[in-house]
Amino acid sequence: MTELLSKEVKAEIDRWLKKYPEDQKRSALLPALRFTQEANDNWLSEDLVKAVAEYLDQPHIAAFEVATFYHMYNLKPVGRYQLNVCGSISCKLCDCKGIVDHLKQKLDINVGDTTKDGKFTLKEVGCLAACVNAPMMQINKDYHENLTPERVDSILETLE
Amino acid sequence: MANDVCFRTMHLDDPASLKTYESLGGYKMWRKILKEKTPPAEIIDTLKTSALRGRGGAGFPVGLKWSFIRRDLPGQKYIICNSDEGEPGTCKDRLILRYNPHSVIEGMAIGGYVMNATVGYNYLRGEFTEPYEVMEKALVEAYAAGYLGKEVFGSDVDFDLYNHLGAGAYICGEETALMESLEGKKGFPRFKPPFPANFGVYGKPSNVNNTESYASVPLILEKGGDWFLELGKPNNGGVRVYSVSGHVNKPGNYELPLGTPFKDLLEIAGGVRNGHKLKAVIPGGTSMPILPADIIMETDMDFDSVQKAGSLLGTAAVVVMDETTCMVDALLNITGFYSEESCGQCTPCREGSGWVERLLHKIEHGQGTPEDLANLERVANNIAGRTICALGESVAWPVGSFIKHFREEFEYHVKHKKCMVAGA
C-alpha cells in the first residue's frame, strides 16, 4: 500500500529516519503520520495509516495505536482550517468561552463540527502552552493569542 | 535580577540566532570543556553546588540526576530534553525554544559530555511547529559552526542532536511516556524502577531533563555554582521562569529569583485585574494543590516554601483567580483536562478521572447531592497512589485542595443548585 504515499512524503519520512538508530524505524511513526496527514487535507484514512506502517516495516496495528492515541491525528475529514481554541484553565479564566461562542455563532456550527463549505472545523482543545496570552487558538500550525471576538473576525478574514 | 539566565537573549535583536547567543558568551563553556577536558565530576559538583533543581515540575536536583548515569559503561547512552510543555498554566519552555534555542543545545551537549552520551533528542510537543522550526534552524547553525557532530573541535567527543515532534498527548511530558512516544508507541508511562538512567529510550541509559533545566546549565558553569545558588535560596538555587496567568493585569513569563515573595510577583504581574480581590492561586500548574489568598500572600515562591504552605512549586505556572471565580467550575475545568489526558493504562486513573469529572459536572449544573460530594472526595482519594505515574495525583490533589479550602462553595452548589459567587 505504500504507493499511496507521495514521493515528497516518503522523502520527508526518509529524512526523519536518519534521526533514529537503524533498527528503530518505529520511532518515525509519529512524524510519518503527521506528514502523511498534512499531504492529505489534514486527515488520515485507514489505508493511509496502513501505508505508513508498511513503509516503516511495522505491523498495521502499531500505526493504528499511534493514530488513535494522539490528539493531532484526524481520522475523519476536517475543514481546511482547524480552529483549535484552548479551553484550559488560564484561557477559561480569560473567557475563552466567549471566543468559542462567537465562533459557533459566526460559523453556525457546534464544537467538533465542520462548516458546510468545508472551510472550518471548530474544536476546543487542552492547554497549548500560551497561557499568559489567553485566550488563544491554534489555526492549523499557527498560534493566535490575546484573542477578542473582533480579532477573531479579522483573523478569519485573512483565511482564503 | 530578572530575565538574566534562560531569558537573557530575549531583549536583543534576532534573539534566537547563533550570533546573538555567542555575543553573550554562548558556547564559551562548551569550547572550554572540550579544550581543557574538564573532569565530568567537576561539572556535576558545580551543578550540585548551584542547587539547580529540575524545572519540569518535580524539582529533582539536576547534578544528582546527572551522576546516576554510569558514564564508563559501554554502549549507547542518550540525552533527552523534555520540551513537551503542556501542564495547564505553563508556557515558559515555548519561549526558551523560540528565543534562546542555543542555550538548550549547549546545555544538552554538555550533558552529553558529562554522561558520555553521543546522541540527544529534544522532544517537542506536536503543536509546537514554530518552536520546532526555530530549533531546527539553531541546529543547522550549531552544526555549521562545528559545535555539534563528530569529534567536536578536534576532540574525541561526538554529540549529535535531533529534534523530535510529539502528536498531541499531555501524558508524554511524563518522562517514561515520552520515551515510549519517542520509540513510536502510545505514550504509556512505564513502571519505575528501572529508572531511565539504567533503562531509558531503546532500553539504553538515558537522562531526561526539562528545557529550562538544560538552558540554565551553560551560564551556571560559566559563572559558578555559588553564583547561581545565591541568586535563589539554599536548596533552591537560581532563578525560575514564572508563568503568571489568569486574573492579573499583566500576565507574562517572568524570570526571577527562586524565593521571590508571591506578593511581589503579583505586583510585577500588575496586580489582580479590575481592582478585584485575590481569591486563590495555583502556584505550580494545575496538577498542584490550590492555595487560598491568605496563605499564598504570605508565601515565597521557591520549592521548599511552597511545599511548606501546602502545595508544590511544580512548573512555576502561577494561575491567579480573583473573587469572581467559581471554584466548582474551575475544578471541573481542571479535572476535565486530566480525564481527557489520562492515557487509560491504570484503571483507578482512567475510570476515576471520569467519575470525578461527571460528579463535578452534576454539582456545577445544580444536580448534585450531598452523596455526590462525598463520592467526589472518596473517588479522588482512591486514585492517588494507585497509578503508575503521577497523573493520578493530578486529579486527586486539585480535588482534595479545592474542597479543603472552599468546601462551602461546593456545599452551596449542592444545597442551592446554583453558584454562591456573583457573576460566575
Coordinates of C-alpha atoms in Angstrom, one line a residue:
Chain A
M1 CA 0.0 0.0 0.0
T2 CA 3.0 2.3 0.2
E3 CA 2.1 3.6 -3.3
L4 CA -0.5 5.8 -1.5
L5 CA 2.3 7.9 -0.1
S6 CA 3.7 10.6 -2.4
K7 CA 7.3 10.8 -3.3
E8 CA 7.6 14.0 -1.2
V9 CA 6.1 12.3 1.9
K10 CA 8.4 9.4 1.5
A11 CA 11.4 11.7 1.2
E12 CA 10.4 13.5 4.4
I13 CA 10.0 10.2 6.2
D14 CA 13.4 9.1 5.0
R15 CA 14.9 12.3 6.3
W16 CA 13.4 11.7 9.7
L17 CA 14.5 8.1 9.7
K18 CA 18.1 9.3 9.8
K19 CA 17.5 10.7 13.3
Y20 CA 17.0 7.3 14.9
P21 CA 19.1 4.1 15.1
E22 CA 18.8 2.0 12.0
D23 CA 16.9 -0.8 13.9
Q24 CA 14.4 1.7 15.4
K25 CA 12.3 2.7 12.4
R26 CA 9.2 2.7 14.5
S27 CA 10.4 6.0 16.0
A28 CA 9.5 7.7 12.8
L29 CA 5.8 6.7 13.1
L30 CA 4.6 9.9 14.7
P31 CA 6.3 12.2 12.3
A32 CA 5.4 9.9 9.3
L33 CA 1.7 10.0 10.2
R34 CA 2.0 13.8 10.6
F35 CA 3.4 14.4 7.1
T36 CA 1.1 11.9 5.6
Q37 CA -1.9 13.7 7.1
E38 CA -0.6 17.1 6.0
A39 CA -0.4 15.9 2.5
N40 CA -4.0 14.5 2.6
D41 CA -6.0 17.6 3.5
N42 CA -5.2 17.1 7.2
W43 CA -6.7 13.7 7.8
L44 CA -5.7 10.0 7.7
S45 CA -7.8 7.3 6.1
E46 CA -7.4 3.7 7.3
D47 CA -5.5 2.9 4.1
L48 CA -3.0 5.8 4.7
V49 CA -2.3 4.6 8.2
K50 CA -1.6 1.1 6.9
A51 CA 0.6 2.6 4.2
V52 CA 2.7 4.4 6.8
A53 CA 3.0 1.2 8.8
E54 CA 4.1 -0.7 5.7
Y55 CA 6.6 1.9 4.7
L56 CA 8.3 1.7 8.1
D57 CA 8.1 -2.1 8.1
Q58 CA 5.7 -2.1 11.1
P59 CA 2.6 -4.1 11.7
H60 CA -0.6 -2.1 10.9
I61 CA -1.6 -2.2 14.5
A62 CA 1.5 -0.3 15.5
A63 CA 0.4 2.7 13.3
F64 CA -3.2 2.4 14.4
E65 CA -2.3 2.5 18.0
V66 CA -0.4 5.8 17.4
A67 CA -3.1 7.3 15.1
T68 CA -5.8 6.7 17.7
F69 CA -3.9 7.7 20.8
Y70 CA -2.6 11.1 19.9
H71 CA -5.0 14.1 19.5
M72 CA -3.4 15.6 16.5
Y73 CA -4.4 12.9 14.0
N74 CA -7.7 13.3 12.3
L75 CA -9.3 10.0 11.4
K76 CA -12.1 11.8 9.6
P77 CA -12.1 14.6 7.0
V78 CA -11.8 18.1 8.6
G79 CA -12.1 21.6 7.3
R80 CA -9.2 23.4 5.5
Y81 CA -8.7 25.4 8.7
Q82 CA -8.9 23.8 12.1
L83 CA -9.8 26.3 14.7
N84 CA -8.5 24.8 17.9
V85 CA -9.5 27.0 20.8
C86 CA -7.7 26.3 24.0
G87 CA -10.2 25.6 26.8
S88 CA -7.8 25.0 29.7
I89 CA -7.8 26.9 33.0
S90 CA -5.9 30.1 32.1
C91 CA -7.9 30.6 28.9
K92 CA -11.1 29.7 30.8
L93 CA -10.3 32.4 33.3
C94 CA -9.9 34.9 30.4
D95 CA -13.2 34.0 28.8
C96 CA -12.3 31.5 26.1
K97 CA -16.0 30.6 26.2
G98 CA -16.7 34.0 24.7
I99 CA -14.4 33.1 21.8
V100 CA -15.9 29.7 21.3
D101 CA -19.5 31.1 21.4
H102 CA -18.5 33.8 19.0
L103 CA -17.1 31.2 16.5
K104 CA -20.1 29.0 17.0
Q105 CA -22.4 31.8 16.1
K106 CA -20.4 33.2 13.3
L107 CA -19.8 29.9 11.6
D108 CA -23.2 28.4 12.6
I109 CA -21.6 25.2 13.8
N110 CA -21.1 23.4 17.1
V111 CA -17.8 22.4 18.6
G112 CA -16.5 19.4 16.8
D113 CA -18.3 20.3 13.6
T114 CA -17.1 21.4 10.1
T115 CA -18.8 24.2 8.1
K116 CA -20.8 23.1 5.1
D117 CA -18.3 24.6 2.7
G118 CA -15.6 22.5 4.3
K119 CA -13.6 25.6 5.3
F120 CA -13.6 25.5 9.1
T121 CA -13.6 22.8 11.8
L122 CA -14.1 24.1 15.3
K123 CA -12.6 22.3 18.3
E124 CA -11.9 23.0 21.9
V125 CA -8.6 21.6 22.9
G126 CA -6.4 21.2 26.0
C127 CA -3.7 23.6 27.1
L128 CA -1.5 24.8 24.2
A129 CA 1.1 26.5 26.4
A130 CA 0.4 30.1 25.6
C131 CA -1.4 30.7 28.9
V132 CA -0.1 34.2 29.6
N133 CA -1.6 35.4 26.3
A134 CA -5.1 33.9 26.9
P135 CA -7.5 33.4 25.3
M136 CA -5.8 31.8 22.3
M137 CA -6.3 29.4 19.5
Q138 CA -4.2 27.5 17.0
I139 CA -5.3 27.6 13.4
N140 CA -3.5 24.7 11.6
K141 CA 0.1 25.4 12.6
D142 CA -0.2 29.0 13.8
Y143 CA -0.8 30.3 17.2
H144 CA -3.1 33.3 17.6
E145 CA -3.0 34.9 21.1
N146 CA -4.7 37.6 23.1
L147 CA -8.0 37.0 21.2
T148 CA -11.1 39.1 21.3
P149 CA -14.1 38.5 19.1
E150 CA -13.1 41.4 16.9
R151 CA -9.6 40.0 16.5
V152 CA -11.0 36.6 15.7
D153 CA -13.1 38.2 12.9
S154 CA -10.1 39.9 11.4
I155 CA -8.0 36.7 11.5
L156 CA -10.8 34.7 9.8
E157 CA -11.0 37.4 7.1
T158 CA -7.4 36.7 6.1
L159 CA -8.0 33.0 5.5
E160 CA -8.8 32.0 1.9
Chain B
M1 CA 18.0 40.1 38.7
A2 CA 15.3 39.5 36.1
N3 CA 15.4 37.7 32.7
D4 CA 19.1 37.1 33.0
V5 CA 19.5 33.4 32.6
C6 CA 17.3 31.5 30.2
F7 CA 15.7 34.7 29.0
R8 CA 19.0 36.6 28.6
T9 CA 18.7 36.8 24.8
M10 CA 15.1 37.9 24.9
H11 CA 15.6 41.7 24.8
L12 CA 18.2 41.6 21.9
D13 CA 17.7 41.7 18.2
D14 CA 17.4 38.3 16.5
P15 CA 17.4 36.6 19.9
A16 CA 17.4 33.0 18.6
S17 CA 20.4 33.4 16.3
L18 CA 23.8 31.9 17.0
K19 CA 25.4 35.3 16.6
T20 CA 23.3 36.8 19.4
Y21 CA 24.0 33.8 21.7
E22 CA 27.7 34.0 21.0
S23 CA 27.7 37.7 21.7
L24 CA 26.7 36.9 25.2
G25 CA 29.4 34.3 25.7
G26 CA 27.3 31.4 24.4
Y27 CA 29.2 28.2 23.6
K28 CA 32.2 29.5 25.5
M29 CA 31.8 26.9 28.2
W30 CA 31.3 24.1 25.6
R31 CA 34.6 25.1 23.9
K32 CA 36.4 25.4 27.2
I33 CA 35.2 22.0 28.5
L34 CA 36.3 20.3 25.3
K35 CA 39.6 22.1 25.2
E36 CA 40.5 21.5 28.9
K37 CA 38.8 18.1 29.1
T38 CA 37.1 19.3 32.3
P39 CA 36.5 16.2 34.5
P40 CA 32.8 15.4 34.3
A41 CA 32.7 15.0 38.1
E42 CA 33.7 18.6 38.4
I43 CA 30.8 19.7 36.3
I44 CA 28.4 17.6 38.3
D45 CA 29.8 19.2 41.5
T46 CA 29.2 22.7 40.2
L47 CA 25.7 21.8 39.4
K48 CA 25.2 20.3 42.8
T49 CA 26.6 23.4 44.4
S50 CA 24.2 25.5 42.3
A51 CA 21.2 23.7 43.7
L52 CA 19.7 23.7 40.3
R53 CA 16.5 21.7 40.6
G54 CA 14.5 20.3 37.7
R55 CA 12.4 22.9 36.1
G56 CA 9.9 20.5 34.6
G57 CA 7.9 20.1 37.8
A58 CA 9.4 17.5 40.1
G59 CA 12.3 19.7 41.3
F60 CA 14.8 16.9 41.4
P61 CA 18.4 18.1 41.7
V62 CA 20.0 18.2 38.3
G63 CA 23.6 17.5 39.4
L64 CA 22.5 14.4 41.3
K65 CA 20.5 13.1 38.3
W66 CA 23.5 13.6 36.1
S67 CA 25.5 11.5 38.5
F68 CA 23.2 8.5 38.1
I69 CA 24.4 7.5 34.6
R70 CA 27.4 5.3 34.7
R71 CA 29.5 7.0 32.0
D72 CA 32.1 4.3 31.9
L73 CA 29.7 1.5 31.0
P74 CA 30.0 0.5 27.4
G75 CA 27.1 1.1 25.0
Q76 CA 24.9 3.9 23.7
K77 CA 23.5 6.5 26.1
Y78 CA 21.0 9.3 25.4
I79 CA 20.4 12.8 26.5
I80 CA 16.8 13.8 26.2
C81 CA 15.2 17.2 26.6
N82 CA 11.6 17.3 27.6
S83 CA 10.0 20.1 25.6
D84 CA 6.6 18.5 25.8
E85 CA 5.2 21.5 27.7
G86 CA 1.5 21.1 28.4
E87 CA 0.7 21.4 32.1
P88 CA -2.1 24.0 32.1
G89 CA -0.8 27.4 33.0
T90 CA 2.8 26.6 31.9
C91 CA 4.2 28.4 28.8
K92 CA 7.9 29.1 29.6
D93 CA 9.7 26.4 27.6
R94 CA 8.0 27.6 24.4
L95 CA 9.6 31.0 24.9
I96 CA 13.0 29.4 25.6
L97 CA 12.8 27.3 22.5
R98 CA 11.8 30.3 20.4
Y99 CA 14.1 32.9 21.8
N100 CA 17.1 31.1 23.3
P101 CA 17.4 27.7 21.5
H102 CA 21.2 27.6 21.6
S103 CA 21.2 27.6 25.4
V104 CA 19.2 24.3 25.2
I105 CA 21.6 22.9 22.6
E106 CA 24.7 23.9 24.7
G107 CA 23.2 22.5 27.9
M108 CA 22.4 19.2 26.2
A109 CA 25.8 19.0 24.6
I110 CA 27.5 19.5 28.0
G111 CA 25.2 16.8 29.4
G112 CA 26.3 14.5 26.6
Y113 CA 29.9 15.1 27.5
V114 CA 29.3 14.6 31.2
M115 CA 27.3 11.4 30.8
N116 CA 29.3 10.1 27.8
A117 CA 26.2 10.1 25.7
T118 CA 26.8 10.8 22.0
V119 CA 23.2 11.3 20.9
G120 CA 20.5 13.7 22.1
Y121 CA 16.8 14.1 21.4
N122 CA 14.8 17.2 22.0
Y123 CA 11.1 16.1 22.3
L124 CA 8.8 19.0 21.4
R125 CA 5.1 18.7 21.7
G126 CA 3.5 18.3 18.3
E127 CA 1.7 21.6 18.4
F128 CA 5.0 23.5 18.7
T129 CA 5.5 23.9 14.9
E130 CA 7.1 27.3 15.2
P131 CA 9.4 26.5 18.2
Y132 CA 10.4 23.3 16.2
E133 CA 11.4 25.4 13.2
V134 CA 13.4 27.8 15.4
M135 CA 15.2 24.8 17.0
E136 CA 15.9 23.2 13.6
K137 CA 17.4 26.4 12.4
A138 CA 19.5 26.6 15.5
L139 CA 20.7 23.1 15.0
V140 CA 21.8 23.9 11.4
E141 CA 23.7 26.9 12.8
A142 CA 25.3 24.9 15.6
Y143 CA 26.4 22.1 13.2
A144 CA 27.8 24.6 10.7
A145 CA 29.8 26.3 13.4
G146 CA 31.2 22.9 14.5
Y147 CA 29.5 22.8 17.9
L148 CA 27.8 19.5 17.1
G149 CA 28.8 16.4 15.2
K150 CA 31.7 14.0 15.3
E151 CA 34.9 14.8 17.1
V152 CA 33.7 18.3 18.0
F153 CA 36.5 20.8 17.7
G154 CA 39.1 18.1 17.2
S155 CA 38.3 16.5 20.5
D156 CA 37.4 12.8 20.8
V157 CA 33.8 13.9 21.8
D158 CA 30.8 13.2 19.5
F159 CA 27.5 14.7 20.0
D160 CA 24.6 14.6 17.6
L161 CA 21.3 16.3 18.4
Y162 CA 17.9 15.8 16.9
N163 CA 14.5 17.4 17.3
H164 CA 11.6 15.1 17.6
L165 CA 7.9 16.0 17.5
G166 CA 5.0 14.5 19.5
A167 CA 1.5 14.5 18.2
G168 CA -0.7 15.8 21.0
A169 CA -0.7 13.9 24.3
Y170 CA -0.2 15.6 27.7
I171 CA 1.0 12.3 29.2
C172 CA 4.1 12.3 27.0
G173 CA 5.5 15.0 29.4
E174 CA 5.9 12.2 31.8
E175 CA 9.5 11.1 31.2
T176 CA 8.9 7.4 30.6
A177 CA 5.8 8.0 28.4
L178 CA 8.0 10.5 26.5
M179 CA 10.5 7.7 25.8
E180 CA 7.7 5.3 24.7
S181 CA 6.5 8.0 22.4
L182 CA 10.0 8.6 21.1
E183 CA 10.1 4.9 20.2
G184 CA 6.9 5.4 18.2
K185 CA 4.4 4.0 20.6
K186 CA 1.4 5.2 22.6
G187 CA 2.5 7.4 25.5
F188 CA 2.0 4.8 28.3
P189 CA 4.2 5.6 31.3
R190 CA 6.5 2.7 32.4
F191 CA 6.9 1.3 35.8
K192 CA 9.9 2.6 37.7
P193 CA 12.3 1.1 38.5
P194 CA 14.1 0.5 36.3
F195 CA 14.8 4.3 36.1
P196 CA 15.8 6.0 32.8
A197 CA 19.4 6.2 34.0
N198 CA 19.5 2.4 33.7
F199 CA 16.8 1.6 31.1
G200 CA 15.7 4.6 29.1
V201 CA 14.9 5.1 25.4
Y202 CA 15.6 2.0 23.3
G203 CA 16.5 0.3 26.7
K204 CA 19.6 2.4 27.0
P205 CA 20.7 4.6 29.8
S206 CA 19.0 8.0 29.3
N207 CA 18.9 11.3 31.1
V208 CA 15.8 13.4 30.8
N209 CA 15.7 17.0 31.9
N210 CA 13.3 19.9 31.2
T211 CA 14.1 22.5 28.6
E212 CA 14.7 25.3 31.2
S213 CA 17.0 23.0 33.2
Y214 CA 19.3 22.4 30.2
A215 CA 19.1 26.0 29.2
S216 CA 20.4 27.0 32.7
V217 CA 23.5 24.8 32.7
P218 CA 25.9 26.8 30.5
L219 CA 25.6 30.0 32.5
I220 CA 25.9 28.1 35.8
L221 CA 29.2 26.6 34.6
E222 CA 30.4 30.0 33.4
K223 CA 29.6 32.0 36.5
G224 CA 29.9 29.2 39.1
G225 CA 27.7 27.1 41.2
D226 CA 27.8 29.6 44.1
W227 CA 26.7 32.5 41.8
F228 CA 23.6 30.6 40.8
L229 CA 22.8 29.3 44.3
E230 CA 23.0 32.8 45.7
L231 CA 20.5 34.1 43.1
G232 CA 18.0 32.0 44.9
K233 CA 17.9 30.4 48.3
P234 CA 19.7 27.5 49.9
N235 CA 18.5 24.2 48.3
N236 CA 16.6 26.4 45.8
G237 CA 19.3 27.8 43.6
G238 CA 18.9 30.3 40.9
V239 CA 16.1 31.9 39.0
R240 CA 12.9 30.4 37.7
V241 CA 10.6 31.4 34.9
Y242 CA 7.2 32.0 36.5
S243 CA 4.3 31.9 34.0
V244 CA 1.7 34.2 35.7
S245 CA -1.7 33.8 34.0
G246 CA -5.3 34.3 34.8
H247 CA -6.8 37.3 36.5
V248 CA -3.8 39.6 36.6
N249 CA -3.3 42.9 34.7
K250 CA 0.0 42.0 33.2
P251 CA 0.1 38.2 32.6
G252 CA 3.5 37.1 31.5
N253 CA 6.6 35.0 31.9
Y254 CA 8.9 36.5 34.5
E255 CA 12.4 35.1 35.2
L256 CA 13.0 35.9 38.8
P257 CA 14.9 34.5 41.8
L258 CA 13.6 31.5 43.5
G259 CA 12.2 32.7 46.8
T260 CA 10.6 35.8 45.3
P261 CA 7.6 36.5 47.6
F262 CA 4.3 35.8 45.9
K263 CA 3.1 39.3 46.7
D264 CA 6.0 40.8 44.8
L265 CA 5.4 38.5 41.9
L266 CA 1.7 39.6 41.9
E267 CA 2.8 43.2 41.8
I268 CA 5.2 42.6 38.9
A269 CA 2.3 40.9 37.1
G270 CA 0.3 44.1 37.5
G271 CA -1.8 43.0 40.4
V272 CA -5.3 41.5 40.3
R273 CA -7.3 42.7 37.3
N274 CA -10.0 45.3 37.6
G275 CA -9.1 46.0 41.3
H276 CA -10.7 42.8 42.3
K277 CA -9.8 40.8 45.4
L278 CA -7.5 37.9 45.1
K279 CA -9.3 34.6 45.8
A280 CA -6.8 31.8 45.2
V281 CA -3.7 30.8 43.3
I282 CA -2.4 27.5 41.9
P283 CA 1.4 28.0 42.3
G284 CA 2.8 25.3 40.0
G285 CA 0.5 24.2 37.2
T286 CA -3.0 22.8 37.6
S287 CA -2.0 19.4 39.0
M288 CA -0.7 21.1 42.2
P289 CA -2.9 21.9 45.2
I290 CA -4.6 25.3 45.2
L291 CA -3.8 27.8 47.9
P292 CA -6.3 30.5 49.1
A293 CA -5.3 34.2 49.0
D294 CA -4.3 34.5 52.7
I295 CA -1.8 31.6 52.5
I296 CA -0.3 32.4 49.2
M297 CA 0.2 36.1 50.0
E298 CA 2.5 35.0 52.9
T299 CA 4.4 32.5 50.7
D300 CA 7.7 32.8 49.0
M301 CA 7.9 31.2 45.6
D302 CA 10.5 28.5 46.0
F303 CA 10.3 24.7 46.2
D304 CA 10.5 24.4 49.9
S305 CA 8.4 27.4 50.9
V306 CA 5.5 26.5 48.6
Q307 CA 5.7 22.9 49.9
K308 CA 5.5 24.2 53.5
A309 CA 2.5 26.2 52.5
G310 CA 0.7 23.1 51.4
S311 CA 1.2 22.9 47.7
L312 CA 4.2 22.4 45.3
L313 CA 6.0 24.8 43.0
G314 CA 5.7 22.3 40.1
T315 CA 6.3 24.1 36.8
A316 CA 6.0 27.5 38.4
A317 CA 2.9 28.2 36.4
V318 CA 1.1 30.6 38.7
V319 CA -2.6 30.6 37.9
V320 CA -4.3 33.6 39.6
M321 CA -8.0 33.6 40.4
D322 CA -10.0 36.6 41.6
E323 CA -13.1 36.8 43.7
T324 CA -15.4 36.2 40.7
T325 CA -14.1 32.7 40.2
C326 CA -16.5 29.8 40.9
M327 CA -14.3 27.1 42.4
V328 CA -16.6 24.3 41.3
D329 CA -16.5 25.4 37.8
A330 CA -12.7 25.9 37.9
L331 CA -12.2 22.4 39.4
L332 CA -14.5 20.9 36.7
N333 CA -12.3 22.5 34.0
I334 CA -9.1 21.2 35.6
T335 CA -10.3 17.7 36.2
G336 CA -11.8 17.6 32.7
F337 CA -8.4 18.2 31.3
Y338 CA -6.8 15.3 33.2
S339 CA -9.8 13.0 32.5
E340 CA -9.3 13.7 28.8
E341 CA -5.5 13.2 29.0
S342 CA -5.5 10.1 31.2
C343 CA -3.7 7.5 29.0
G344 CA -6.1 4.8 30.1
Q345 CA -3.4 2.4 31.3
C346 CA -4.3 2.3 35.0
T347 CA -7.9 1.6 36.0
P348 CA -8.0 4.0 39.0
C349 CA -7.0 7.0 36.9
R350 CA -8.9 6.1 33.7
E351 CA -12.2 5.4 35.5
G352 CA -11.7 7.6 38.5
S353 CA -10.9 10.8 36.5
G354 CA -14.1 10.3 34.5
W355 CA -16.1 9.8 37.7
V356 CA -14.6 12.9 39.2
E357 CA -15.5 14.9 36.1
R358 CA -19.0 13.6 35.9
L359 CA -19.7 14.2 39.6
L360 CA -18.4 17.8 39.3
H361 CA -20.5 18.3 36.2
K362 CA -23.6 17.3 38.2
I363 CA -22.7 19.6 41.1
E364 CA -21.8 22.5 38.9
H365 CA -25.1 22.2 37.0
G366 CA -27.3 22.1 40.0
Q367 CA -28.0 18.4 40.0
G368 CA -25.5 17.4 42.8
T369 CA -26.5 15.7 46.0
P370 CA -24.6 15.5 49.3
E371 CA -23.7 11.9 48.4
D372 CA -22.1 13.2 45.2
L373 CA -19.8 15.5 47.2
A374 CA -18.8 12.6 49.4
N375 CA -18.2 10.4 46.5
L376 CA -16.2 13.0 44.8
E377 CA -13.7 13.0 47.7
R378 CA -13.8 9.3 48.0
V379 CA -13.1 8.6 44.3
A380 CA -10.3 11.2 44.2
N381 CA -8.7 9.7 47.3
N382 CA -8.8 6.3 45.8
I383 CA -6.9 7.3 42.7
A384 CA -3.9 8.9 44.5
G385 CA -1.0 6.5 45.0
R386 CA -2.6 3.7 42.9
T387 CA -1.3 4.5 39.5
I388 CA 1.9 4.0 37.5
C389 CA 2.5 7.7 37.0
A390 CA 1.6 11.0 38.8
L391 CA -1.4 11.8 36.6
G392 CA -3.5 10.1 39.2
E393 CA -2.3 12.7 41.7
S394 CA -3.1 15.4 39.2
V395 CA -6.7 14.6 39.6
A396 CA -6.6 13.8 43.3
W397 CA -4.6 16.9 44.5
P398 CA -6.8 19.6 42.9
V399 CA -10.0 17.9 44.2
G400 CA -8.6 17.5 47.7
S401 CA -7.3 21.0 47.9
F402 CA -10.3 22.8 46.3
I403 CA -12.6 21.1 48.7
K404 CA -10.4 21.6 51.7
H405 CA -10.2 25.3 51.1
F406 CA -13.5 26.1 49.5
R407 CA -15.9 23.4 50.9
E408 CA -18.6 25.9 51.5
E409 CA -18.8 26.7 47.8
F410 CA -19.3 23.0 46.9
E411 CA -21.9 22.6 49.6
Y412 CA -23.7 25.8 48.4
H413 CA -23.9 24.4 44.9
V414 CA -25.4 21.2 46.2
K415 CA -27.9 22.8 48.5
H416 CA -29.0 25.8 46.4
K417 CA -28.4 24.3 42.9
K418 CA -26.5 27.5 42.0
C419 CA -23.3 29.3 42.5
M420 CA -22.6 31.4 45.5
V421 CA -20.2 33.6 43.5
A422 CA -21.9 36.6 42.0
G423 CA -21.3 36.8 38.2
A424 CA -19.7 33.4 38.0

